[in-house]
């Protein structure tokens, strides 16, 4: 359900939103999440989907998920997952972000504007999913109970400083064009322009 505050609330059983995948090489996925869920652990697709493009098998996919009580980000072929050090399931809003460099394979995860983990993952374009799902895995399982707000997807690797700006609630100057509803914040008022909710 989309509510008047501009964020989506997900019931953990069948709620999700779906968008076209607009990223495949360098990218940043950033959003606010509020949940008290505890998910399974392992690769990202074992957890509850946040913004996800999981495709079964050994594929060129990627996604973000709640893994245990942490924020997780994974890239496929070979499957490589990293998680935050800070739990995000305390029922408060947390800003989370994942970045990925297609040339070097560098992967990073951030919580509340701070980089908490990094690794070197697979390189190259990740084009297996045609859509991304918000609130569950792209394969229509592992639903999140919670809320997601201000999803922002960039086809560049944002810097630590730019991610800190997003976490503080402002849009980095270089990214103003994604503020479709011109209020100097990126939230579901912008996102609703191209999201379908279920």
Short mmCIF file of C-alpha atoms in Angstrom, two decimals:
data_model
loop_
_atom_site.label_atom_id
_atom_site.label_comp_id
_atom_site.label_asym_id
_atom_site.label_seq_id
_atom_site.Cartn_x
_atom_site.Cartn_y
_atom_site.Cartn_z
CA UNK A 1 0.00 0.00 0.00
CA UNK A 2 1.22 3.50 -0.77
CA UNK A 3 0.29 6.05 1.86
CA UNK A 4 0.06 9.82 2.03
CA UNK A 5 3.47 10.18 3.63
CA UNK A 6 5.12 9.03 0.43
CA UNK A 7 6.47 5.65 1.59
CA UNK A 8 5.23 2.14 0.96
CA UNK A 9 4.23 -0.26 3.72
CA UNK A 10 4.59 -3.97 3.03
CA UNK A 11 2.68 -6.68 4.90
CA UNK A 12 5.26 -9.46 4.66
CA UNK A 13 2.96 -11.86 2.82
CA UNK A 14 2.23 -10.59 -0.69
CA UNK A 15 2.94 -6.85 -1.01
CA UNK A 16 5.53 -5.59 -3.45
CA UNK A 17 6.23 -2.96 -6.06
CA UNK A 18 7.91 -3.64 -9.40
CA UNK A 19 10.05 -1.42 -11.62
CA UNK A 20 12.08 -1.86 -14.76
CA UNK A 21 15.76 -2.61 -14.23
CA UNK A 22 17.59 0.53 -15.35
CA UNK A 23 21.06 -0.46 -14.09
CA UNK A 24 23.49 -3.22 -15.02
CA UNK A 25 27.10 -2.02 -14.74
CA UNK A 26 28.12 0.69 -12.26
CA UNK A 27 25.28 1.49 -9.87
CA UNK A 28 24.08 2.73 -6.50
CA UNK A 29 20.86 1.54 -4.83
CA UNK A 30 19.84 3.63 -1.82
CA UNK A 31 16.68 3.89 0.27
CA UNK A 32 15.23 4.18 3.76
CA UNK A 33 13.84 1.07 5.42
CA UNK A 34 11.95 0.43 8.67
CA UNK A 35 11.33 -3.13 9.84
CA UNK A 36 11.33 -5.46 12.83
CA UNK A 37 11.70 -8.58 10.65
CA UNK A 38 14.48 -11.11 11.14
CA UNK A 39 15.28 -12.99 7.94
CA UNK A 40 17.31 -16.07 7.05
CA UNK A 41 21.05 -15.77 6.51
CA UNK A 42 23.40 -16.81 3.73
CA UNK A 43 23.51 -15.33 0.24
CA UNK A 44 21.32 -12.28 -0.30
CA UNK A 45 18.54 -14.38 -1.89
CA UNK A 46 18.17 -16.34 1.36
CA UNK A 47 16.96 -13.15 3.05
CA UNK A 48 13.86 -10.99 2.70
CA UNK A 49 13.95 -8.94 -0.49
CA UNK A 50 14.34 -5.17 -0.26
CA UNK A 51 15.18 -4.01 -3.80
CA UNK A 52 15.97 -7.19 -5.66
CA UNK A 53 16.74 -8.73 -9.03
CA UNK A 54 17.40 -12.35 -8.05
CA UNK A 55 17.13 -14.82 -10.95
CA UNK A 56 17.43 -18.53 -10.15
CA UNK A 57 20.59 -20.45 -10.98
CA UNK A 58 24.02 -19.08 -11.86
CA UNK A 59 22.96 -15.84 -13.54
CA UNK A 60 24.07 -12.23 -13.94
CA UNK A 61 21.80 -10.90 -11.21
CA UNK A 62 21.97 -8.74 -8.08
CA UNK A 63 19.87 -7.55 -5.20
CA UNK A 64 19.54 -6.12 -1.72
CA UNK A 65 17.87 -7.92 1.16
CA UNK A 66 17.46 -8.15 4.90
CA UNK A 67 19.87 -10.93 5.90
CA UNK A 68 19.29 -11.97 9.50
CA UNK A 69 19.02 -8.52 11.07
CA UNK A 70 21.51 -6.82 8.71
CA UNK A 71 21.40 -5.03 5.37
CA UNK A 72 22.77 -7.28 2.63
CA UNK A 73 23.84 -6.76 -0.97
CA UNK A 74 24.70 -9.46 -3.46
CA UNK A 75 25.89 -9.81 -7.04
CA UNK A 76 25.67 -13.04 -9.03
CA UNK A 77 27.98 -15.20 -11.13
CA UNK A 78 29.68 -16.06 -8.87
CA UNK A 79 27.28 -15.24 -6.03
CA UNK A 80 28.94 -12.76 -3.69
CA UNK A 81 27.11 -11.23 -0.69
CA UNK A 82 28.18 -8.70 1.93
CA UNK A 83 26.22 -7.47 4.94
CA UNK A 84 26.27 -4.46 7.20
CA UNK A 85 27.69 -4.63 10.70
CA UNK A 86 24.79 -2.60 12.14
CA UNK A 87 21.41 -4.31 12.63
CA UNK A 88 18.62 -2.50 10.77
CA UNK A 89 15.58 -4.30 12.22
CA UNK A 90 15.04 -2.23 15.37
CA UNK A 91 11.83 -0.62 14.09
CA UNK A 92 13.48 2.73 13.34
CA UNK A 93 14.10 4.24 9.92
CA UNK A 94 17.58 3.49 8.56
CA UNK A 95 19.12 4.71 5.35
CA UNK A 96 20.87 1.89 3.48
CA UNK A 97 22.90 1.95 0.29
CA UNK A 98 24.79 -0.49 -1.92
CA UNK A 99 27.32 0.44 -4.59
CA UNK A 100 28.93 -1.66 -7.27
CA UNK A 101 31.74 -1.00 -9.77
CA UNK A 102 31.45 -3.21 -12.87
CA UNK A 103 35.11 -2.91 -13.91
CA UNK A 104 36.78 -3.65 -10.57
CA UNK A 105 33.94 -5.64 -8.97
CA UNK A 106 34.09 -3.40 -5.88
CA UNK A 107 30.97 -3.77 -3.72
CA UNK A 108 30.12 -1.63 -0.68
CA UNK A 109 27.26 -1.41 1.81
CA UNK A 110 26.34 1.62 3.89
CA UNK A 111 24.00 2.13 6.84
CA UNK A 112 22.93 5.63 7.90
CA UNK A 113 25.52 7.21 5.64
CA UNK A 114 28.51 5.18 6.85
CA UNK A 115 30.30 2.52 4.78
CA UNK A 116 30.26 -0.68 6.84
CA UNK A 117 31.54 -3.45 4.57
CA UNK A 118 33.17 -3.96 1.19
CA UNK A 119 34.53 -6.73 -0.99
CA UNK A 120 35.53 -7.50 -4.54
CA UNK A 121 32.73 -9.27 -6.37
CA UNK A 122 32.10 -10.33 -9.96
CA UNK A 123 32.69 -7.88 -12.79
CA UNK A 124 30.78 -7.12 -15.99
CA UNK A 125 27.16 -6.29 -16.77
CA UNK A 126 24.41 -7.88 -14.69
CA UNK A 127 21.40 -8.01 -16.98
CA UNK A 128 19.53 -11.22 -16.08
CA UNK A 129 16.54 -9.55 -14.36
CA UNK A 130 14.37 -7.35 -16.57
CA UNK A 131 12.51 -6.03 -13.52
CA UNK A 132 13.39 -5.28 -9.91
CA UNK A 133 11.00 -5.94 -7.04
CA UNK A 134 10.66 -3.84 -3.93
CA UNK A 135 9.59 -5.72 -0.82
CA UNK A 136 10.41 -9.28 -1.89
CA UNK A 137 12.81 -11.24 -4.03
CA UNK A 138 12.35 -10.85 -7.79
CA UNK A 139 11.32 -14.54 -7.77
CA UNK A 140 8.19 -13.63 -5.72
CA UNK A 141 9.30 -15.15 -2.40
CA UNK A 142 10.78 -13.90 0.89
CA UNK A 143 8.50 -10.91 1.49
CA UNK A 144 9.47 -8.07 3.82
CA UNK A 145 7.22 -6.84 6.60
CA UNK A 146 8.09 -3.18 6.95
CA UNK A 147 8.27 0.11 5.08
CA UNK A 148 10.53 1.50 2.35
CA UNK A 149 10.91 5.17 1.43
CA UNK A 150 12.94 7.37 -0.90
CA UNK A 151 14.31 4.67 -3.15
CA UNK A 152 17.00 6.10 -5.38
CA UNK A 153 18.75 4.15 -8.13
CA UNK A 154 21.76 5.67 -9.90
CA UNK A 155 23.79 4.29 -12.80
CA UNK A 156 26.97 5.57 -11.14
CA UNK A 157 28.93 4.68 -8.02
CA UNK A 158 28.16 7.46 -5.56
CA UNK A 159 30.96 8.63 -3.30
CA UNK A 160 30.93 8.24 0.49
CA UNK A 161 30.10 11.95 0.76
CA UNK A 162 27.18 11.69 -1.68
CA UNK A 163 25.74 8.70 0.18
CA UNK A 164 26.04 10.63 3.45
CA UNK A 165 24.05 13.43 1.76
CA UNK A 166 21.31 10.97 0.78
CA UNK A 167 21.21 9.58 4.32
CA UNK A 168 20.82 13.12 5.64
CA UNK A 169 17.80 13.60 3.40
CA UNK A 170 19.17 15.68 0.55
CA UNK A 171 19.92 14.94 -3.08
CA UNK A 172 23.54 15.22 -4.26
CA UNK A 173 23.83 18.10 -6.71
CA UNK A 174 24.99 15.83 -9.51
CA UNK A 175 21.81 13.72 -9.17
CA UNK A 176 19.05 16.36 -9.16
CA UNK A 177 17.59 15.01 -12.40
CA UNK A 178 16.15 12.03 -10.52
CA UNK A 179 14.00 14.38 -8.41
CA UNK A 180 10.99 13.98 -10.72
CA UNK A 181 8.60 15.73 -8.36
CA UNK A 182 10.67 18.92 -7.86
CA UNK A 183 10.88 19.28 -4.08
CA UNK A 184 14.61 18.62 -3.56
CA UNK A 185 14.00 15.22 -2.02
CA UNK A 186 13.67 11.87 -3.74
CA UNK A 187 10.77 9.83 -2.40
CA UNK A 188 7.77 7.90 -3.62
CA UNK A 189 6.20 11.07 -5.02
CA UNK A 190 8.94 10.79 -7.64
CA UNK A 191 9.01 7.03 -7.67
CA UNK A 192 5.25 6.60 -8.19
CA UNK A 193 5.71 8.05 -11.65
CA UNK A 194 7.23 4.75 -12.82
CA UNK A 195 6.35 2.19 -10.11
CA UNK A 196 3.51 -0.30 -10.16
CA UNK A 197 2.36 -1.38 -6.71
CA UNK A 198 0.67 -4.69 -5.93
#
